[in-house]
Tab-separated table of C-alpha atoms and ligand atoms in Angstrom:
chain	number	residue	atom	x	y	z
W	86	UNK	CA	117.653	-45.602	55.198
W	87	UNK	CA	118.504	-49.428	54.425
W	88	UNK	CA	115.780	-50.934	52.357
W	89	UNK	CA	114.660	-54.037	54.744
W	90	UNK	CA	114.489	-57.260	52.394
W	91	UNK	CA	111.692	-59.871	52.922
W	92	UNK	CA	111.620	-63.442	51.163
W	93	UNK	CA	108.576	-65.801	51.300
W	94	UNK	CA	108.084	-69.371	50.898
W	95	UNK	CA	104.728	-70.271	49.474
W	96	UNK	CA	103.603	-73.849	48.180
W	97	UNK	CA	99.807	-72.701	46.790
W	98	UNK	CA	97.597	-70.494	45.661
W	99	UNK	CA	99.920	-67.642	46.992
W	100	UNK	CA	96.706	-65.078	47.745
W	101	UNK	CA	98.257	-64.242	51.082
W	102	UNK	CA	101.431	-63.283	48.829
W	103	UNK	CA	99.595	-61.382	46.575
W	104	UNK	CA	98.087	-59.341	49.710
W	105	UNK	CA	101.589	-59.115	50.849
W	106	UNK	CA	102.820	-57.854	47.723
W	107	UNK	CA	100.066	-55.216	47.828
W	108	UNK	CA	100.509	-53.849	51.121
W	109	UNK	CA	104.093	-52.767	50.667
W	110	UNK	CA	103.797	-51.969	46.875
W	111	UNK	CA	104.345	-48.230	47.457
W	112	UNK	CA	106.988	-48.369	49.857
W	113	UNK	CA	110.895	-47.616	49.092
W	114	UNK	CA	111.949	-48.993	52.775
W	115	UNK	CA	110.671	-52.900	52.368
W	116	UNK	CA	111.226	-55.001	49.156
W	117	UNK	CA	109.750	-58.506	48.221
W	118	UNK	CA	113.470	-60.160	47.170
W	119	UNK	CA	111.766	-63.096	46.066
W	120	UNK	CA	108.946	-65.903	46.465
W	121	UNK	CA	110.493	-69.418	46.654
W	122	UNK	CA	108.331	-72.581	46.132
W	123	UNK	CA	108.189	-75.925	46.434
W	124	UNK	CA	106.079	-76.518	43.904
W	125	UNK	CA	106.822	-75.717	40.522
W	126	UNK	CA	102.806	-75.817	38.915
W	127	UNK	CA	102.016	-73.466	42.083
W	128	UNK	CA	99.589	-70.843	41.412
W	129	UNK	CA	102.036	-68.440	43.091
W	130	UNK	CA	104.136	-68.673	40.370
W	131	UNK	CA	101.745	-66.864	38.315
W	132	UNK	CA	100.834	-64.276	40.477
W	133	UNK	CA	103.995	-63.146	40.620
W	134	UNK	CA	104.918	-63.020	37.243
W	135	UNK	CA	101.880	-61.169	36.843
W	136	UNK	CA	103.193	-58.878	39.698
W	137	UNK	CA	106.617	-59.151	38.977
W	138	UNK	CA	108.501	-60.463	41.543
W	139	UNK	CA	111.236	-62.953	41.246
W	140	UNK	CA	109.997	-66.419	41.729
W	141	UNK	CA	111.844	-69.741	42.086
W	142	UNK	CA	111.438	-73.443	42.465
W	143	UNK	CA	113.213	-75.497	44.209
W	144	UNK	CA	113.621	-79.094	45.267
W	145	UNK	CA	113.880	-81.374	48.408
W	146	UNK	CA	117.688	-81.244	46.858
W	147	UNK	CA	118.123	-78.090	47.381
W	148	UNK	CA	115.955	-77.631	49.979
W	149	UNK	CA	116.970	-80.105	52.626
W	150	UNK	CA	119.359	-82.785	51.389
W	151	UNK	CA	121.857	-80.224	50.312
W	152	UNK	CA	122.715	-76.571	52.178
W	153	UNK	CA	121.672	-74.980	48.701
W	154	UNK	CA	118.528	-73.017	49.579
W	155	UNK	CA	120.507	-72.365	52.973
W	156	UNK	CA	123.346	-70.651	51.457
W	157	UNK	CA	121.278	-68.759	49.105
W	158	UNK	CA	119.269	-67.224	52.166
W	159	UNK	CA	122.457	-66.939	53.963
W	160	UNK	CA	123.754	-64.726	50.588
W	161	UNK	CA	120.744	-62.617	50.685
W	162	UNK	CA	120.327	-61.507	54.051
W	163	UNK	CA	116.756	-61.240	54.726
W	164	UNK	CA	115.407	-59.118	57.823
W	165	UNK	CA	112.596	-61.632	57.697
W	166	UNK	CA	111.824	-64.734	55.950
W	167	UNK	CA	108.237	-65.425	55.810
W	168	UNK	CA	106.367	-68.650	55.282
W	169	UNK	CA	102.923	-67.776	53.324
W	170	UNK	CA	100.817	-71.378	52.972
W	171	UNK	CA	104.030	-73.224	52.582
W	172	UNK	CA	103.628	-76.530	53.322
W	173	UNK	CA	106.865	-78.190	54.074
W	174	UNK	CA	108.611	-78.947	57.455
W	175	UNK	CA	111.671	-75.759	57.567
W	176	UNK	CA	115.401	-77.834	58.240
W	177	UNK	CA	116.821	-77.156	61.270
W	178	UNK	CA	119.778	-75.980	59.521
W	179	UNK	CA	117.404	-73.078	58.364
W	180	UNK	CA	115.981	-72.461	61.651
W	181	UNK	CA	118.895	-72.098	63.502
W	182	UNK	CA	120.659	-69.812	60.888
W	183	UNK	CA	117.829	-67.386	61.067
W	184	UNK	CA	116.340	-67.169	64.674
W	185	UNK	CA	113.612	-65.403	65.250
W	186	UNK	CA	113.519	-64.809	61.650
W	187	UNK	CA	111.130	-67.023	60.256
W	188	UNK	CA	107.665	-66.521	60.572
W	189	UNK	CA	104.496	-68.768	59.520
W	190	UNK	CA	100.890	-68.280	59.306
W	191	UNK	CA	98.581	-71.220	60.395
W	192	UNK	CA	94.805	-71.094	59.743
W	193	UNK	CA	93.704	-71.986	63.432
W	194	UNK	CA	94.078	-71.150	66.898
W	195	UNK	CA	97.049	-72.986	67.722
W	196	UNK	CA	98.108	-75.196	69.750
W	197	UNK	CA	94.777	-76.043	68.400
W	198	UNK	CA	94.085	-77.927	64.665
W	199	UNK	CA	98.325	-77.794	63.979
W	200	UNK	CA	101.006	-80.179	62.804
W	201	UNK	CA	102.065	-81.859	59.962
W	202	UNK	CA	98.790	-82.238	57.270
W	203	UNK	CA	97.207	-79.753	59.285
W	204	UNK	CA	96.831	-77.347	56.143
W	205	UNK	CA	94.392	-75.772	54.144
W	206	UNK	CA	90.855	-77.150	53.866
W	207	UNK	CA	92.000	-79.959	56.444
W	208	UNK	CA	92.420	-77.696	58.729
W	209	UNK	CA	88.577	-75.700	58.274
W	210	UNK	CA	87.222	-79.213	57.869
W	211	UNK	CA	88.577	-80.633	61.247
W	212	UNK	CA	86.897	-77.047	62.880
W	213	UNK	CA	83.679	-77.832	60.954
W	214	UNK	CA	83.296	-81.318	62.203
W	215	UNK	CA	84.810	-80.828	65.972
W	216	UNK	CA	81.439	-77.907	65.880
W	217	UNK	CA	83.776	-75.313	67.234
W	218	UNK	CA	82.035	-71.676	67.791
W	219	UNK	CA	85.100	-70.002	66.965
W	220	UNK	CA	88.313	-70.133	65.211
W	221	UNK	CA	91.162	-67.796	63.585
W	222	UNK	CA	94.567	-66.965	62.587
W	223	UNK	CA	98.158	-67.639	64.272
W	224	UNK	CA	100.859	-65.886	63.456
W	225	UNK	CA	103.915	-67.457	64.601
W	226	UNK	CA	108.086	-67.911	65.133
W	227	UNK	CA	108.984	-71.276	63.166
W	228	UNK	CA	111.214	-73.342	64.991
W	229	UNK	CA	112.352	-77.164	63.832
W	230	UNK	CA	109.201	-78.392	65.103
W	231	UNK	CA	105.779	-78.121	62.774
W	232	UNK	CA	103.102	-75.104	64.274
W	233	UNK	CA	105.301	-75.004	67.496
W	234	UNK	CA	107.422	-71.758	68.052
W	235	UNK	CA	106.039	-69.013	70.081
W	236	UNK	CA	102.954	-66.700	68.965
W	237	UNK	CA	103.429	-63.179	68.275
W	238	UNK	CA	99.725	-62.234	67.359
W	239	UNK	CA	96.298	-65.122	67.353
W	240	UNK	CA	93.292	-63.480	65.976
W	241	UNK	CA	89.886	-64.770	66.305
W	242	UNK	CA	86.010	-64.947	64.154
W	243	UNK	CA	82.907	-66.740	65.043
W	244	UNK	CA	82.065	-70.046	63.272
W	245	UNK	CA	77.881	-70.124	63.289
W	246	UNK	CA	76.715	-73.636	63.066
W	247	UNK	CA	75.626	-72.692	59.712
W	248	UNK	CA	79.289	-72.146	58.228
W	249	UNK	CA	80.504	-74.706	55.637
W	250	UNK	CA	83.887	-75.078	55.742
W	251	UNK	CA	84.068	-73.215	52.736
W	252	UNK	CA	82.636	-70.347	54.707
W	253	UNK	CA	85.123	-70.810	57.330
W	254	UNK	CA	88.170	-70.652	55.166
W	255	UNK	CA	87.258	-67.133	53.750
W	256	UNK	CA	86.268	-65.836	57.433
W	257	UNK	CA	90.107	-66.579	57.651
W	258	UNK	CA	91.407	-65.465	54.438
W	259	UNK	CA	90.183	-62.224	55.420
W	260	UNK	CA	91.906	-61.939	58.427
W	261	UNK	CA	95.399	-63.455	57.371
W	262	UNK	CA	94.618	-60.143	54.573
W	263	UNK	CA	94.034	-57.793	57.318
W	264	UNK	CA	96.685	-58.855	59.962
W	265	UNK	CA	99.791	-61.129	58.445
W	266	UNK	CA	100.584	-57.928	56.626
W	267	UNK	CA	100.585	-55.258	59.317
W	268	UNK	CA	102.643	-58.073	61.598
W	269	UNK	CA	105.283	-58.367	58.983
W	270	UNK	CA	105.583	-54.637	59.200
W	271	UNK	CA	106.037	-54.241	62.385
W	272	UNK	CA	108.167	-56.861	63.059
W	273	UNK	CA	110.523	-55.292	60.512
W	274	UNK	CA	110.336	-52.022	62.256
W	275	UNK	CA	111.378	-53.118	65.243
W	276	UNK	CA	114.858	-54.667	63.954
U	518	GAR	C1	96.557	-69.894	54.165
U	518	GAR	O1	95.252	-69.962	54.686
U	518	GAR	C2	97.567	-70.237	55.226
U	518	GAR	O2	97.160	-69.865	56.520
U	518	GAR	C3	97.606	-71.731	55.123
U	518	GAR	O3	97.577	-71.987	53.745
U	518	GAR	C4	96.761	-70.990	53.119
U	518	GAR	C5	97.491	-70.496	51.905
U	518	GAR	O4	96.643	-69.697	51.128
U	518	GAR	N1	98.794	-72.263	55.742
U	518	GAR	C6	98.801	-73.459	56.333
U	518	GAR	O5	97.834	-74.189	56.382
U	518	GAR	C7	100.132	-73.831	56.968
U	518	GAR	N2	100.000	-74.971	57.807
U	518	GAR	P1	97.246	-68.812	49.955
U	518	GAR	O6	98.176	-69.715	49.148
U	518	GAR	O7	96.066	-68.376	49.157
U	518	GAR	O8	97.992	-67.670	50.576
């Protein structure tokens, strides 16, 4: 059985990485290759020492001026590369060397409350002030363009008019736990 190799971009916290981590810690036929971030003070970088994983920083250099992060991908041969709160806008270079490989997951219903700054708290904030009733997860194929390749799963919660954002933002935490994992997981099985 070939062990099927995921790598994840995270810019943050890296909880959804940590959930991740978790969820395939027992099993021989998936393996975490390595977290890469863009930020080298990222709380991700902790987590995974404290889990150890490999984790590395790297620049808009490397990133997107030169082919360097390409090339490395390129060397590794991931089954999926997956983008876990990572903030910056993927090259096209990237995208078109992995199709259908990259995958991202956005805080909201999209097409609703994306593109670029629409991350984080900005994101719960903007559902908190338009008074929306409910709002959720998307679980998408990047492409070059920010929060716009096609869907593979969008699951929703309630927002009650009492919900701070604060609320709203751990109504979502707790599905990107539940589902971003199992999605991952299938996708894999299915290559
Ligand atoms: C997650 O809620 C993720 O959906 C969001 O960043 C958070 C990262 O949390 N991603 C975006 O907003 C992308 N536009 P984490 O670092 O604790 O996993």
């Amino acid at each position: 059985m070939k062990t099927k190799k995921i790598i994840l971009f995270a810019s943050g916290s890296g909880s959804n990485v940590e959930n991740i981590a978790n969820y395939f810690k027992l099993r021989k036929d998936v393996t975490i290759c390595c977290v890469l971030t863009n930020k080298s003070d990222a709380k991700v970088i902790e987590r995974c020492n404290r889990l150890g994983i490999n984790a590395l920083f790297f620049n808009r250099q490397a990133f997107s001026k030169s082919n360097f992060i390409l090339d490395m991908l390129r060397s590794l041969e991931p089954d999926l590369i997956v983008l876990a709160g990572f903030l910056w806008k993927i090259p096209e270079a990237i995208t078109n060397a992995f199709p259908n490989k990259i995958i991202n997951i956005h805080p909201a219903l999209l097409p609703k409350y994306g593109g670029k700054g629409m991350y984080g708290m900005h994101v719960h904030n903007a559902v908190k002030e338009a008074k929306e009733t409910e709002t959720g997860i998307t679980i998408h194929y990047v492409n070059a363009h920010y929060d716009e390749g096609a869907t593979i799963q969008q699951v929703k919660t309630i927002v009650n008019p009492k919900d701070s954002p604060e609320d709203i933002a751990s109504k979502v935490h707790l599905l990107e736990y539940e589902f971003f994992p199992k999605v991952i997981d299938e996708l894999l099985s299915k290559q």
